Short mmCIF file of N, CA and C and ligand atoms in Angstrom, two decimals:
data_model
loop_
_atom_site.label_atom_id
_atom_site.label_comp_id
_atom_site.label_asym_id
_atom_site.label_seq_id
_atom_site.Cartn_x
_atom_site.Cartn_y
_atom_site.Cartn_z
N UNK A 1 58.60 77.61 142.58
CA UNK A 1 59.60 78.17 142.00
C UNK A 1 59.38 79.84 142.39
N UNK A 2 60.27 80.32 142.59
CA UNK A 2 60.12 81.64 142.98
C UNK A 2 59.64 82.54 141.87
N UNK A 3 58.63 83.40 142.06
CA UNK A 3 58.10 84.13 140.99
C UNK A 3 58.54 85.52 140.44
N UNK A 4 59.35 86.19 141.23
CA UNK A 4 59.89 87.26 140.73
C UNK A 4 61.46 87.28 140.54
N UNK A 5 61.64 86.36 139.37
CA UNK A 5 63.01 86.53 138.70
C UNK A 5 63.11 87.37 137.87
N UNK A 6 64.31 88.05 137.68
CA UNK A 6 64.67 89.02 136.46
C UNK A 6 64.86 88.16 135.26
N UNK A 7 64.42 88.94 133.94
CA UNK A 7 64.58 88.40 132.73
C UNK A 7 66.09 88.25 132.54
N UNK A 8 66.93 89.39 132.96
CA UNK A 8 68.30 89.33 132.50
C UNK A 8 68.76 89.60 133.87
N UNK A 9 70.32 89.15 133.76
CA UNK A 9 71.22 89.60 134.84
C UNK A 9 72.54 90.25 134.33
N UNK A 10 73.03 91.17 134.81
CA UNK A 10 74.29 91.96 134.00
C UNK A 10 75.18 92.27 135.14
N UNK A 11 76.48 92.32 134.69
CA UNK A 11 77.49 92.65 135.69
C UNK A 11 77.11 94.08 136.36
N UNK A 12 76.98 95.00 135.16
CA UNK A 12 76.74 96.55 135.36
C UNK A 12 76.08 97.11 134.50
N UNK A 13 75.07 98.21 134.79
CA UNK A 13 74.55 98.79 133.63
C UNK A 13 75.47 99.45 132.59
N UNK A 14 76.65 99.75 133.11
CA UNK A 14 77.58 100.36 132.28
C UNK A 14 78.18 99.53 131.01
N UNK A 15 78.07 97.95 131.50
CA UNK A 15 78.75 97.30 130.68
C UNK A 15 77.56 96.41 129.72
N UNK A 16 76.32 96.52 130.10
CA UNK A 16 75.30 95.65 129.50
C UNK A 16 75.04 95.95 128.19
N UNK A 17 74.52 94.94 127.36
CA UNK A 17 74.04 94.98 125.74
C UNK A 17 72.70 95.49 125.98
N UNK A 18 72.72 96.80 125.61
CA UNK A 18 71.37 97.49 125.53
C UNK A 18 70.73 97.27 124.14
N UNK A 19 71.30 96.74 123.09
CA UNK A 19 70.61 96.40 121.89
C UNK A 19 69.75 95.12 122.15
N UNK A 20 69.91 94.39 123.06
CA UNK A 20 69.24 93.12 123.25
C UNK A 20 67.76 93.83 123.68
N UNK A 21 67.67 94.92 124.59
CA UNK A 21 66.53 95.62 125.06
C UNK A 21 65.70 96.03 123.86
N UNK A 22 66.35 96.74 123.03
CA UNK A 22 65.86 97.30 121.74
C UNK A 22 65.03 96.17 121.00
N UNK A 23 65.92 95.20 120.88
CA UNK A 23 65.29 94.13 119.86
C UNK A 23 64.13 93.45 120.68
N UNK A 24 64.00 93.56 121.69
CA UNK A 24 62.66 93.27 122.50
C UNK A 24 61.61 94.22 122.36
N UNK A 25 61.69 95.19 122.10
CA UNK A 25 60.69 96.25 121.84
C UNK A 25 60.67 97.28 123.27
N UNK A 26 61.73 97.12 123.85
CA UNK A 26 61.84 98.03 125.11
C UNK A 26 62.17 99.48 124.54
N UNK A 27 61.44 100.39 124.91
CA UNK A 27 61.48 101.88 124.37
C UNK A 27 62.09 102.89 125.55
N UNK A 28 61.68 102.30 126.87
CA UNK A 28 61.99 103.18 127.80
C UNK A 28 62.66 102.38 128.95
N UNK A 29 63.71 103.07 129.69
CA UNK A 29 64.57 102.41 130.75
C UNK A 29 64.24 103.34 132.04
N UNK A 30 63.78 102.52 133.08
CA UNK A 30 63.74 103.32 134.35
C UNK A 30 64.75 102.61 135.15
N UNK A 31 65.82 103.49 135.88
CA UNK A 31 67.02 102.93 136.46
C UNK A 31 66.77 103.43 137.96
N UNK A 32 67.58 102.59 138.74
CA UNK A 32 67.54 102.76 140.22
C UNK A 32 69.03 103.67 140.33
N UNK A 33 69.06 104.09 141.39
CA UNK A 33 70.09 104.99 141.62
C UNK A 33 71.13 104.24 142.38
N UNK A 34 70.98 103.90 143.93
CA UNK A 34 71.94 103.60 144.69
C UNK A 34 72.65 102.01 144.48
N UNK A 35 73.64 101.78 143.98
CA UNK A 35 74.18 100.75 143.88
C UNK A 35 73.88 100.28 142.55
N UNK A 36 73.10 100.99 141.75
CA UNK A 36 72.89 100.73 140.28
C UNK A 36 73.90 101.75 139.40
N UNK A 37 73.47 103.07 139.60
CA UNK A 37 74.27 104.02 138.89
C UNK A 37 75.23 104.54 139.80
N UNK A 38 75.24 104.47 140.82
CA UNK A 38 76.53 104.94 141.71
C UNK A 38 76.76 104.00 143.16
N UNK A 39 77.79 104.03 143.44
CA UNK A 39 77.71 103.27 144.68
C UNK A 39 77.01 103.87 145.89
N UNK A 40 76.72 102.95 146.77
CA UNK A 40 75.97 103.63 147.88
C UNK A 40 76.42 104.84 148.66
N UNK A 41 75.68 105.82 148.92
CA UNK A 41 76.08 107.08 149.78
C UNK A 41 76.96 108.24 148.89
N UNK A 42 76.97 107.66 147.62
CA UNK A 42 77.65 108.92 146.65
C UNK A 42 76.50 110.10 146.54
N UNK A 43 76.99 111.04 146.51
CA UNK A 43 75.74 112.34 146.60
C UNK A 43 75.56 112.63 145.24
N UNK A 44 76.48 112.52 144.34
CA UNK A 44 76.04 113.18 142.79
C UNK A 44 76.48 112.06 141.81
N UNK A 45 75.79 111.96 140.80
CA UNK A 45 76.32 111.06 139.88
C UNK A 45 77.61 111.44 139.29
N UNK A 46 78.74 110.33 139.00
CA UNK A 46 79.98 110.38 138.45
C UNK A 46 79.91 110.37 136.97
N UNK A 47 81.17 111.12 136.24
CA UNK A 47 80.77 110.94 134.83
C UNK A 47 80.58 109.63 134.05
N UNK A 48 80.70 108.35 134.71
CA UNK A 48 80.41 107.17 134.37
C UNK A 48 79.06 106.99 133.87
N UNK A 49 78.19 107.72 134.93
CA UNK A 49 76.57 107.74 135.17
C UNK A 49 76.17 108.53 133.95
N UNK A 50 76.80 109.83 134.11
CA UNK A 50 76.42 110.86 133.04
C UNK A 50 76.51 110.40 131.74
N UNK A 51 77.74 109.73 131.32
CA UNK A 51 77.99 109.26 129.92
C UNK A 51 77.09 108.27 129.59
N UNK A 52 76.63 107.29 130.55
CA UNK A 52 75.74 106.28 130.20
C UNK A 52 74.33 106.58 129.76
N UNK A 53 73.91 107.69 130.83
CA UNK A 53 72.44 108.31 130.64
C UNK A 53 72.70 108.84 129.10
N UNK A 54 73.71 109.50 128.65
CA UNK A 54 73.83 109.91 127.20
C UNK A 54 73.77 109.11 126.27
N UNK A 55 74.61 107.93 126.67
CA UNK A 55 74.51 106.79 125.58
C UNK A 55 73.04 106.35 125.54
N UNK A 56 72.31 106.05 126.43
CA UNK A 56 71.16 105.47 126.62
C UNK A 56 70.10 106.25 125.71
N UNK A 57 70.23 107.88 125.79
CA UNK A 57 69.51 108.50 125.08
C UNK A 57 69.83 108.43 123.66
N UNK A 58 70.99 108.37 123.43
CA UNK A 58 71.46 108.57 121.98
C UNK A 58 71.01 107.23 121.31
N UNK A 59 70.70 106.07 121.99
CA UNK A 59 70.21 104.88 121.44
C UNK A 59 68.82 104.98 121.03
N UNK A 60 68.24 106.01 121.51
CA UNK A 60 66.64 106.11 121.35
C UNK A 60 65.86 105.81 122.38
N UNK A 61 66.44 105.26 123.57
CA UNK A 61 65.42 105.04 124.84
C UNK A 61 65.18 106.35 125.25
N UNK A 62 63.71 106.26 126.05
CA UNK A 62 63.50 107.49 126.88
C UNK A 62 63.98 106.87 128.28
N UNK A 63 64.24 107.51 129.05
CA UNK A 63 65.07 106.99 130.41
C UNK A 63 64.46 108.12 131.42
N UNK A 64 64.36 107.36 132.69
CA UNK A 64 63.84 108.09 134.02
C UNK A 64 64.42 107.32 135.12
N UNK A 65 64.45 108.09 136.16
CA UNK A 65 64.80 107.75 137.75
C UNK A 65 63.92 106.99 138.21
N UNK A 66 64.02 105.79 138.87
CA UNK A 66 62.89 105.15 139.78
C UNK A 66 63.59 104.73 140.99
N UNK A 67 63.55 105.34 142.08
CA UNK A 67 64.46 105.16 143.19
C UNK A 67 63.69 105.40 144.45
N UNK A 68 64.13 104.51 145.47
CA UNK A 68 63.63 104.74 146.78
C UNK A 68 64.08 105.59 147.80
N UNK A 69 65.09 106.14 147.03
CA UNK A 69 66.09 107.23 147.87
C UNK A 69 65.20 108.30 148.20
N UNK A 70 65.33 109.20 149.26
CA UNK A 70 64.85 110.36 149.70
C UNK A 70 64.48 111.36 148.56
N UNK A 71 63.40 111.82 148.45
CA UNK A 71 62.94 112.78 147.13
C UNK A 71 64.25 113.68 146.93
N UNK A 72 64.64 114.51 147.73
CA UNK A 72 65.87 115.43 147.81
C UNK A 72 66.95 114.61 146.88
N UNK A 73 67.32 113.61 147.53
CA UNK A 73 68.82 112.82 146.93
C UNK A 73 68.31 112.37 145.50
N UNK A 74 67.10 111.99 145.27
CA UNK A 74 66.82 111.51 143.80
C UNK A 74 66.63 112.77 142.92
N UNK A 75 66.31 113.95 143.37
CA UNK A 75 66.28 115.09 142.79
C UNK A 75 67.55 115.69 142.26
N UNK A 76 68.63 115.64 143.12
CA UNK A 76 69.96 115.89 142.62
C UNK A 76 70.39 115.20 141.44
N UNK A 77 70.01 113.80 141.45
CA UNK A 77 70.42 112.77 140.40
C UNK A 77 69.80 113.32 138.97
N UNK A 78 68.40 113.49 139.31
CA UNK A 78 67.58 113.92 138.00
C UNK A 78 68.25 115.25 137.39
N UNK A 79 68.64 116.27 138.31
CA UNK A 79 68.95 117.50 137.89
C UNK A 79 70.30 117.29 137.17
N UNK A 80 71.37 116.68 137.74
CA UNK A 80 72.45 116.41 137.05
C UNK A 80 72.48 115.62 135.92
N UNK A 81 71.49 114.66 135.91
CA UNK A 81 71.49 113.73 134.76
C UNK A 81 70.73 114.36 133.52
N UNK A 82 69.95 115.26 134.00
CA UNK A 82 69.06 116.06 133.09
C UNK A 82 67.74 115.00 132.81
N UNK A 83 67.40 114.53 133.68
CA UNK A 83 66.17 113.54 133.40
C UNK A 83 65.17 113.51 134.41
N UNK A 84 64.02 113.09 133.99
CA UNK A 84 62.82 113.05 135.21
C UNK A 84 62.74 111.84 136.09
N UNK A 85 61.94 111.80 136.80
CA UNK A 85 62.00 110.39 137.29
C UNK A 85 61.08 110.59 138.77
N UNK A 86 61.20 109.69 139.35
CA UNK A 86 60.52 109.44 140.94
C UNK A 86 61.32 109.10 141.89
N UNK A 87 61.33 109.72 143.00
CA UNK A 87 62.25 109.37 144.20
C UNK A 87 60.95 108.89 145.06
N UNK A 88 61.56 108.36 146.27
CA UNK A 88 60.80 107.84 147.51
C UNK A 88 59.82 107.07 146.77
N UNK A 89 59.96 106.17 145.90
CA UNK A 89 59.27 105.51 145.02
C UNK A 89 58.35 104.09 145.51
N UNK A 90 58.92 103.89 146.79
CA UNK A 90 57.99 102.68 147.40
C UNK A 90 58.20 101.32 146.70
N UNK A 91 59.25 101.21 145.88
CA UNK A 91 59.28 99.80 145.24
C UNK A 91 59.52 98.72 146.36
N UNK A 92 59.00 97.65 146.39
CA UNK A 92 58.44 97.20 145.07
C UNK A 92 56.94 97.56 144.78
N UNK A 93 56.34 98.42 145.24
CA UNK A 93 54.77 98.59 144.90
C UNK A 93 54.82 99.22 143.50
N UNK A 94 53.67 99.04 142.94
CA UNK A 94 53.53 98.98 141.60
C UNK A 94 53.25 100.79 141.22
N UNK A 95 52.94 101.55 142.33
CA UNK A 95 52.56 102.91 141.77
C UNK A 95 53.87 103.60 141.03
N UNK A 96 54.93 103.24 141.53
CA UNK A 96 56.11 104.04 140.97
C UNK A 96 56.31 103.58 139.52
N UNK A 97 56.23 102.50 139.25
CA UNK A 97 56.52 101.81 137.88
C UNK A 97 55.60 102.32 136.86
N UNK A 98 54.27 102.36 137.34
CA UNK A 98 53.21 102.84 136.55
C UNK A 98 53.62 104.42 136.14
N UNK A 99 54.02 105.36 137.24
CA UNK A 99 54.29 106.65 137.26
C UNK A 99 55.39 106.70 136.24
N UNK A 100 56.42 105.86 136.25
CA UNK A 100 57.57 105.92 135.50
C UNK A 100 57.15 105.85 134.01
N UNK A 101 56.22 104.60 133.70
CA UNK A 101 55.87 104.42 132.51
C UNK A 101 55.11 105.56 131.51
N UNK A 102 54.12 106.25 132.64
CA UNK A 102 53.47 107.52 132.19
C UNK A 102 54.33 108.76 132.09
N UNK A 103 55.39 108.75 132.72
CA UNK A 103 56.37 109.79 132.66
C UNK A 103 57.00 109.85 130.87
N UNK A 104 57.35 108.28 130.81
CA UNK A 104 57.87 108.13 129.41
C UNK A 104 56.97 108.01 128.19
N UNK A 105 55.74 108.14 128.49
CA UNK A 105 54.76 107.92 127.68
C UNK A 105 54.62 106.71 126.83
N UNK A 106 54.97 105.43 127.78
CA UNK A 106 54.99 103.99 127.10
C UNK A 106 54.11 103.35 128.05
N UNK A 107 53.81 101.99 127.31
CA UNK A 107 53.21 101.03 128.20
C UNK A 107 54.11 100.27 128.90
N UNK A 108 53.58 99.73 130.03
CA UNK A 108 54.66 99.28 130.99
C UNK A 108 55.40 98.21 130.28
N UNK A 109 54.63 97.20 129.28
CA UNK A 109 55.69 96.56 128.65
C UNK A 109 56.74 96.86 127.80
N UNK A 110 56.72 98.20 127.49
CA UNK A 110 57.76 98.95 126.74
C UNK A 110 58.82 99.30 127.34
N UNK A 111 58.81 99.04 128.78
CA UNK A 111 59.75 99.50 129.90
C UNK A 111 60.57 98.40 130.40
N UNK A 112 61.63 98.92 130.50
CA UNK A 112 62.70 98.06 131.42
C UNK A 112 62.84 98.60 132.68
N UNK A 113 63.21 97.59 133.83
CA UNK A 113 63.64 98.46 135.16
C UNK A 113 65.18 97.87 135.23
N UNK A 114 66.15 98.64 135.74
CA UNK A 114 67.32 98.21 135.77
C UNK A 114 67.63 98.45 137.35
N UNK A 115 68.15 97.68 138.12
CA UNK A 115 68.39 97.79 139.52
C UNK A 115 69.16 96.56 139.99
N UNK A 116 69.68 96.93 141.30
CA UNK A 116 70.57 95.76 141.98
C UNK A 116 69.79 95.05 142.99
N UNK A 117 68.40 95.29 143.25
CA UNK A 117 67.90 94.74 144.34
C UNK A 117 66.74 93.71 144.09
N UNK A 118 66.60 92.30 144.08
CA UNK A 118 65.77 91.46 143.66
C UNK A 118 64.16 91.62 144.36
N UNK A 119 64.48 92.08 145.76
CA UNK A 119 63.13 91.98 146.33
C UNK A 119 62.50 93.38 146.27
N UNK A 120 63.13 94.29 145.52
CA UNK A 120 62.57 95.77 145.36
C UNK A 120 62.67 95.87 143.83
N UNK A 121 63.56 96.37 143.19
CA UNK A 121 63.73 96.58 141.86
C UNK A 121 62.96 95.52 140.90
N UNK A 122 63.52 94.37 141.13
CA UNK A 122 63.08 93.32 140.23
C UNK A 122 61.61 92.77 140.55
N UNK A 123 61.12 92.58 141.69
CA UNK A 123 59.85 92.01 142.07
C UNK A 123 58.78 93.16 141.71
N UNK A 124 59.05 94.47 141.96
CA UNK A 124 57.98 95.59 141.40
C UNK A 124 58.06 95.38 140.08
N UNK A 125 59.42 95.49 139.40
CA UNK A 125 59.14 95.07 137.93
C UNK A 125 58.32 94.11 137.20
N UNK A 126 58.36 92.98 137.90
CA UNK A 126 57.63 91.94 137.48
C UNK A 126 56.13 92.04 137.56
N UNK A 127 56.00 92.88 138.54
CA UNK A 127 54.43 92.92 139.08
C UNK A 127 54.02 93.93 138.04
N UNK A 128 54.81 94.75 137.54
CA UNK A 128 54.29 96.10 136.91
C UNK A 128 54.46 95.59 135.32
N UNK A 129 54.85 94.35 134.92
CA UNK A 129 55.03 94.10 133.50
C UNK A 129 56.39 94.44 132.84
N UNK A 130 57.26 95.08 133.36
CA UNK A 130 58.65 95.60 132.87
C UNK A 130 59.16 94.50 132.50
N UNK A 131 60.15 94.66 131.71
CA UNK A 131 61.25 94.18 131.54
C UNK A 131 62.28 94.29 132.56
N UNK A 132 62.88 93.04 133.26
CA UNK A 132 63.68 93.48 134.38
C UNK A 132 64.95 92.98 134.35
N UNK A 133 65.94 93.64 134.61
CA UNK A 133 67.41 93.53 134.65
C UNK A 133 68.09 93.56 135.92
N UNK A 134 68.56 92.49 136.42
CA UNK A 134 69.31 92.86 137.55
C UNK A 134 70.70 92.87 137.45
N UNK A 135 71.32 94.04 138.22
CA UNK A 135 72.59 94.21 138.00
C UNK A 135 73.30 93.98 139.26
N UNK A 136 74.72 93.68 139.17
CA UNK A 136 75.46 93.36 140.47
C UNK A 136 75.47 94.72 141.21
N UNK A 137 75.49 94.54 142.61
CA UNK A 137 75.51 95.81 143.24
C UNK A 137 76.93 96.37 143.12
N UNK A 138 77.10 97.75 143.30
CA UNK A 138 78.46 98.12 143.12
C UNK A 138 79.11 98.45 144.20
N UNK A 139 78.77 98.29 145.09
CA UNK A 139 79.40 98.51 146.63
C UNK A 139 78.77 97.67 147.73
N UNK A 140 79.52 97.20 148.41
CA UNK A 140 78.88 96.45 149.67
C UNK A 140 78.67 97.06 151.03
N UNK A 141 79.05 98.29 150.90
CA UNK A 141 78.95 99.33 151.91
C UNK A 141 77.33 99.46 152.40
N UNK A 142 76.44 98.44 152.70
CA UNK A 142 75.27 98.72 152.82
C UNK A 142 74.72 98.78 154.37
N UNK A 143 73.54 99.10 154.46
CA UNK A 143 72.87 99.07 156.16
C UNK A 143 72.70 97.49 156.20
N UNK A 144 72.76 97.34 157.60
CA UNK A 144 72.61 95.70 157.99
C UNK A 144 71.19 95.27 157.41
N UNK A 145 70.30 95.97 157.06
CA UNK A 145 68.92 95.14 156.68
C UNK A 145 69.05 94.95 155.23
N UNK A 146 69.77 95.50 154.48
CA UNK A 146 69.91 95.43 153.02
C UNK A 146 70.95 94.23 153.06
N UNK A 147 71.95 94.22 153.86
CA UNK A 147 73.03 93.15 153.93
C UNK A 147 71.94 91.86 154.09
N UNK A 148 71.37 91.84 155.18
CA UNK A 148 70.56 90.59 155.28
C UNK A 148 69.71 90.17 154.29
N UNK A 149 68.96 91.03 153.56
CA UNK A 149 68.30 90.78 152.43
C UNK A 149 69.25 90.06 151.25
N UNK A 150 70.47 90.65 151.12
CA UNK A 150 71.40 89.94 150.16
C UNK A 150 71.53 88.46 150.26
N UNK A 151 71.43 88.04 151.62
CA UNK A 151 71.83 86.62 151.83
C UNK A 151 70.82 85.78 151.23
N UNK A 152 69.52 86.25 151.29
CA UNK A 152 68.25 85.42 150.75
C UNK A 152 68.45 85.55 148.91
N UNK A 153 68.82 87.09 148.60
CA UNK A 153 68.86 87.19 147.27
C UNK A 153 70.00 86.35 146.50
N UNK A 154 71.07 86.36 147.16
CA UNK A 154 72.07 85.31 146.63
C UNK A 154 71.85 83.99 146.47
N UNK A 155 71.09 83.71 147.49
CA UNK A 155 70.79 82.04 147.65
C UNK A 155 69.61 81.85 146.30
N UNK A 156 68.67 82.57 146.00
CA UNK A 156 67.73 82.56 145.17
C UNK A 156 68.49 82.44 143.81
N UNK A 157 69.20 83.62 143.45
CA UNK A 157 69.79 83.69 142.19
C UNK A 157 70.66 82.63 141.97
N UNK A 158 71.52 82.11 142.90
CA UNK A 158 72.20 81.16 142.81
C UNK A 158 71.59 79.83 142.17
N UNK A 159 70.11 79.74 142.87
CA UNK A 159 69.49 78.52 142.48
C UNK A 159 69.02 78.58 141.28
N UNK A 160 68.61 79.98 140.53
CA UNK A 160 68.00 80.01 139.18
C UNK A 160 68.79 80.52 137.98
N UNK A 161 70.10 80.99 138.37
CA UNK A 161 70.73 81.67 137.47
C UNK A 161 70.94 80.87 136.21
N UNK A 162 71.13 79.63 136.24
CA UNK A 162 71.36 78.94 135.13
C UNK A 162 70.47 79.19 134.05
N UNK A 163 68.99 79.57 134.53
CA UNK A 163 67.85 79.84 133.44
C UNK A 163 67.78 81.30 133.02
N UNK A 164 68.62 82.15 133.66
CA UNK A 164 68.61 83.60 133.47
C UNK A 164 69.60 83.78 132.56
N UNK A 165 69.32 84.70 131.41
CA UNK A 165 70.16 84.99 130.30
C UNK A 165 70.93 86.35 131.00
N UNK A 166 72.31 86.13 130.62
CA UNK A 166 73.25 87.29 131.05
C UNK A 166 73.44 88.15 129.75
N UNK A 167 73.30 89.52 130.13
CA UNK A 167 73.56 90.59 129.07
C UNK A 167 74.59 91.61 129.62
MG1 MG B 201 69.54 99.96 144.57
#
């Protein structure tokens, strides 16, 4: 069995049921940028992302960015969204996750990662003891390397999705 499966799958962060995370004791959300909050190559967060961050905060969550995007790009998002976070995070490495939890002053197990990539966002989340939520990606316009990974991602998700809760 593949070890790094998500706890949950959702269509989009904007539609997901956040109450389920609260009920599990999640207090902080680390969120990916590209293809999770905005489609690939969009330079600044749109109103949907801005409103969603406000909603997450109003529900009592702490929230931060955890992105492999270049630091400059991640910083633009953090500034516009009014939150902290980590750019150039080297997911699925654990370091960024530990840092994100530390930023939010929480234990790793009280944090969730929301992201669109099984082999980066979710794998790192599982390794770090985060609750993991795989989102469907927002845009198909990705570099070839990511497109290639998607083939394997899709195959794994298809195989196991019956056992993964949709939220
Ligand atoms: Mg992404």
